[in-house]
Amino acid sequence: MRSRRLDYSESTRSALVESAVELFTKRGYAGTSLDEIAKRARVTKGALYHHFSGKQALFEAAFDTVESQVFDRLEKIMHGPESPWERALAGLRGFLQSCLDPAYQRIAIHEAPVVMGWERWREAEERCSFGLVRTGIQSLIDVGEVEDVPVDVTARLLFGALSSAAIEIASSPEPKKVSAQVEEVLVRLLVGFRRVPPAEHGKAS
């Protein structure tokens, strides 16, 4: 049986992280105080320090939450009932849709490299998303949808392209327009890797 104290502790932590996500999204890291986060979460400053050592630790928890939401969404897509090719395209669109989310834009793309440092941010991004990209490419190769390209190199290059795309979308005054443009370009790149069926080889000759 779970104790009430444990349930209360977890609910307090969740409330603090939820408050941090909302305030960091609206005001950024520098513009948000721990007092404001605690007040919005309806907990004392002492309760906040019971769970987090300071503002950076709370920011990293907010970052993990935002990243996990994106990861869970993409993982569900990548393990769906559709064909590997359809899952790959749906996963791409799902990621680009996430790049339009204000919380992901502000916390994961704009603020995290500064607050966490570029290297730690990059490592966290790779832990969250790189595996999904690699798995998607391997699945496409396994079923013969794409040419037998080097998986790790291809995944690394595609992951880099997606990271750059996220920054372009989040930094643009017209993010939806840029997202559509990015989707068009990346789909064309993926199509370029597709294996041409024998019948189409015959037509081409």
Short mmCIF file of C-alpha atoms in Angstrom, two decimals:
data_model
loop_
_atom_site.label_atom_id
_atom_site.label_comp_id
_atom_site.label_asym_id
_atom_site.label_seq_id
_atom_site.Cartn_x
_atom_site.Cartn_y
_atom_site.Cartn_z
CA MET A 1 0.00 0.00 0.00
CA ARG A 2 1.29 3.46 -0.89
CA SER A 3 1.47 5.88 2.00
CA ARG A 4 -0.40 9.16 1.95
CA ARG A 5 2.88 10.93 2.59
CA LEU A 6 4.39 9.46 -0.59
CA ASP A 7 1.30 10.38 -2.62
CA TYR A 8 1.41 13.92 -1.24
CA SER A 9 5.13 14.21 -1.96
CA GLU A 10 4.66 13.09 -5.57
CA SER A 11 1.68 15.40 -6.10
CA THR A 12 3.68 18.32 -4.68
CA ARG A 13 6.57 17.62 -7.01
CA SER A 14 4.21 17.30 -10.00
CA ALA A 15 2.55 20.61 -9.11
CA LEU A 16 5.92 22.34 -8.92
CA VAL A 17 7.05 20.97 -12.29
CA GLU A 18 3.73 21.87 -13.91
CA SER A 19 4.02 25.39 -12.49
CA ALA A 20 7.62 25.64 -13.71
CA VAL A 21 6.69 24.54 -17.23
CA GLU A 22 3.95 27.16 -17.47
CA LEU A 23 6.03 30.02 -16.06
CA PHE A 24 9.24 29.19 -17.91
CA THR A 25 7.19 29.02 -21.11
CA LYS A 26 5.62 32.43 -20.51
CA ARG A 27 8.53 34.33 -18.97
CA GLY A 28 11.68 32.36 -19.65
CA TYR A 29 14.26 31.18 -17.15
CA ALA A 30 15.63 34.59 -16.22
CA GLY A 31 12.18 36.13 -15.86
CA THR A 32 10.82 33.48 -13.50
CA SER A 33 11.46 33.32 -9.75
CA LEU A 34 11.20 30.37 -7.40
CA ASP A 35 8.72 32.36 -5.31
CA GLU A 36 6.39 32.62 -8.31
CA ILE A 37 6.70 28.92 -9.07
CA ALA A 38 5.94 27.94 -5.47
CA LYS A 39 3.02 30.37 -5.27
CA ARG A 40 1.44 29.06 -8.45
CA ALA A 41 1.89 25.48 -7.28
CA ARG A 42 0.33 26.45 -3.92
CA VAL A 43 3.23 25.09 -1.91
CA THR A 44 5.77 26.69 0.43
CA LYS A 45 9.28 27.63 -0.62
CA GLY A 46 10.48 25.03 1.89
CA ALA A 47 8.51 22.33 0.07
CA LEU A 48 10.10 23.44 -3.19
CA TYR A 49 13.60 23.09 -1.73
CA HIS A 50 12.65 19.67 -0.36
CA HIS A 51 12.30 18.46 -3.95
CA PHE A 52 14.72 20.69 -5.87
CA SER A 53 18.10 22.18 -4.99
CA GLY A 54 17.37 25.39 -6.89
CA LYS A 55 16.01 26.99 -10.04
CA GLN A 56 18.27 25.14 -12.44
CA ALA A 57 17.26 21.75 -11.00
CA LEU A 58 13.62 22.73 -11.39
CA PHE A 59 14.25 23.91 -14.94
CA GLU A 60 15.83 20.57 -15.80
CA ALA A 61 12.77 18.78 -14.41
CA ALA A 62 10.58 21.00 -16.59
CA PHE A 63 12.81 20.24 -19.57
CA ASP A 64 12.56 16.49 -18.90
CA THR A 65 8.77 16.76 -18.72
CA VAL A 66 8.48 18.61 -22.02
CA GLU A 67 10.93 16.24 -23.73
CA SER A 68 9.17 13.17 -22.32
CA GLN A 69 5.82 14.35 -23.67
CA VAL A 70 7.30 14.62 -27.16
CA PHE A 71 9.11 11.28 -26.81
CA ASP A 72 5.96 9.47 -25.65
CA ARG A 73 3.99 10.91 -28.56
CA LEU A 74 6.60 9.87 -31.11
CA GLU A 75 7.19 6.47 -29.56
CA LYS A 76 3.47 5.73 -29.82
CA ILE A 77 3.55 6.69 -33.50
CA MET A 78 6.68 4.64 -34.22
CA HIS A 79 5.09 1.54 -32.68
CA GLY A 80 1.74 1.99 -34.41
CA PRO A 81 -0.02 -0.50 -36.71
CA GLU A 82 0.87 1.31 -39.95
CA SER A 83 3.67 0.30 -42.32
CA PRO A 84 7.23 1.41 -41.42
CA TRP A 85 7.12 4.02 -44.21
CA GLU A 86 3.81 5.47 -43.00
CA ARG A 87 5.11 5.47 -39.41
CA ALA A 88 8.26 7.31 -40.50
CA LEU A 89 6.26 10.04 -42.21
CA ALA A 90 3.81 10.27 -39.30
CA GLY A 91 6.72 10.47 -36.86
CA LEU A 92 8.28 13.30 -38.86
CA ARG A 93 5.00 15.21 -38.88
CA GLY A 94 4.50 14.51 -35.18
CA PHE A 95 7.90 15.96 -34.36
CA LEU A 96 7.32 19.06 -36.48
CA GLN A 97 3.94 19.52 -34.78
CA SER A 98 5.71 19.38 -31.41
CA CYS A 99 8.04 22.14 -32.60
CA LEU A 100 5.00 24.43 -32.80
CA ASP A 101 4.18 23.90 -29.12
CA PRO A 102 5.12 27.02 -27.11
CA ALA A 103 6.46 25.02 -24.14
CA TYR A 104 8.73 22.90 -26.33
CA GLN A 105 9.90 25.95 -28.26
CA ARG A 106 10.73 28.05 -25.20
CA ILE A 107 12.05 25.42 -22.80
CA ALA A 108 13.60 22.70 -24.96
CA ILE A 109 14.85 24.75 -27.91
CA HIS A 110 15.53 28.33 -26.77
CA GLU A 111 16.28 28.11 -23.05
CA ALA A 112 17.80 24.67 -22.45
CA PRO A 113 21.09 25.16 -24.38
CA VAL A 114 21.77 28.30 -22.33
CA VAL A 115 20.62 27.08 -18.92
CA MET A 116 22.00 23.54 -19.16
CA GLY A 117 24.96 24.23 -21.42
CA TRP A 118 25.13 23.13 -25.03
CA GLU A 119 26.82 19.76 -24.39
CA ARG A 120 24.42 18.62 -21.66
CA TRP A 121 21.45 19.82 -23.69
CA ARG A 122 22.66 17.93 -26.76
CA GLU A 123 23.21 14.77 -24.73
CA ALA A 124 19.71 15.02 -23.27
CA GLU A 125 18.21 15.55 -26.72
CA GLU A 126 20.02 12.52 -28.07
CA ARG A 127 18.93 10.33 -25.18
CA CYS A 128 15.36 11.32 -25.85
CA SER A 129 15.09 11.27 -29.65
CA PHE A 130 18.11 9.76 -31.38
CA GLY A 131 17.09 6.19 -30.58
CA LEU A 132 13.70 6.70 -32.22
CA VAL A 133 15.32 8.07 -35.38
CA ARG A 134 17.73 5.15 -35.56
CA THR A 135 14.98 2.59 -34.93
CA GLY A 136 12.84 4.15 -37.65
CA ILE A 137 15.62 3.97 -40.22
CA GLN A 138 16.49 0.40 -39.28
CA SER A 139 12.84 -0.62 -39.68
CA LEU A 140 12.71 0.92 -43.16
CA ILE A 141 15.85 -0.99 -44.16
CA ASP A 142 14.62 -4.26 -42.66
CA VAL A 143 11.44 -4.27 -44.75
CA GLY A 144 13.21 -3.13 -47.90
CA GLU A 145 11.56 0.29 -48.05
CA VAL A 146 14.87 2.15 -48.34
CA GLU A 147 18.35 1.35 -49.59
CA ASP A 148 20.74 -0.39 -47.24
CA VAL A 149 22.41 2.80 -46.02
CA PRO A 150 24.75 3.00 -42.98
CA VAL A 151 22.24 3.18 -40.14
CA ASP A 152 24.22 5.13 -37.55
CA VAL A 153 25.57 7.73 -40.00
CA THR A 154 22.17 8.21 -41.62
CA ALA A 155 20.43 8.48 -38.24
CA ARG A 156 23.02 10.99 -37.03
CA LEU A 157 22.59 13.18 -40.13
CA LEU A 158 18.80 13.01 -40.01
CA PHE A 159 18.82 13.76 -36.28
CA GLY A 160 20.99 16.80 -36.96
CA ALA A 161 18.59 17.94 -39.67
CA LEU A 162 15.64 17.59 -37.30
CA SER A 163 17.45 19.55 -34.58
CA SER A 164 18.24 22.34 -37.03
CA ALA A 165 14.65 22.28 -38.24
CA ALA A 166 13.38 22.67 -34.67
CA ILE A 167 15.53 25.76 -34.19
CA GLU A 168 14.38 27.25 -37.52
CA ILE A 169 10.72 26.70 -36.66
CA ALA A 170 11.01 28.01 -33.10
CA SER A 171 12.93 31.11 -34.24
CA SER A 172 10.68 32.04 -37.14
CA PRO A 173 7.96 34.72 -37.00
CA GLU A 174 5.96 32.32 -39.21
CA PRO A 175 6.57 28.93 -37.56
CA LYS A 176 3.70 27.12 -39.32
CA LYS A 177 4.97 28.20 -42.72
CA VAL A 178 8.53 27.11 -41.92
CA SER A 179 7.25 23.81 -40.50
CA ALA A 180 5.44 23.07 -43.76
CA GLN A 181 8.57 23.92 -45.75
CA VAL A 182 10.73 21.72 -43.54
CA GLU A 183 8.28 18.83 -43.92
CA GLU A 184 8.35 19.14 -47.71
CA VAL A 185 12.16 19.12 -47.84
CA LEU A 186 12.64 16.25 -45.38
CA VAL A 187 9.99 14.08 -47.07
CA ARG A 188 11.79 14.60 -50.38
CA LEU A 189 15.05 13.56 -48.74
CA LEU A 190 13.43 10.41 -47.35
CA VAL A 191 11.86 9.60 -50.72
CA GLY A 192 15.34 9.83 -52.22
CA PHE A 193 16.39 6.88 -50.04
CA ARG A 194 13.43 4.71 -51.07
CA ARG A 195 14.17 1.50 -52.92
CA VAL A 196 12.66 1.56 -56.41
CA PRO A 197 10.48 -1.54 -57.03
CA PRO A 198 11.63 -3.83 -59.90
CA ALA A 199 8.60 -2.90 -62.03
CA GLU A 200 9.58 0.75 -61.89
CA HIS A 201 13.17 -0.13 -62.84
CA GLY A 202 11.78 -1.78 -65.94
CA LYS A 203 9.73 1.29 -66.86
CA ALA A 204 12.75 3.55 -66.38
CA SER A 205 14.84 1.45 -68.78
#
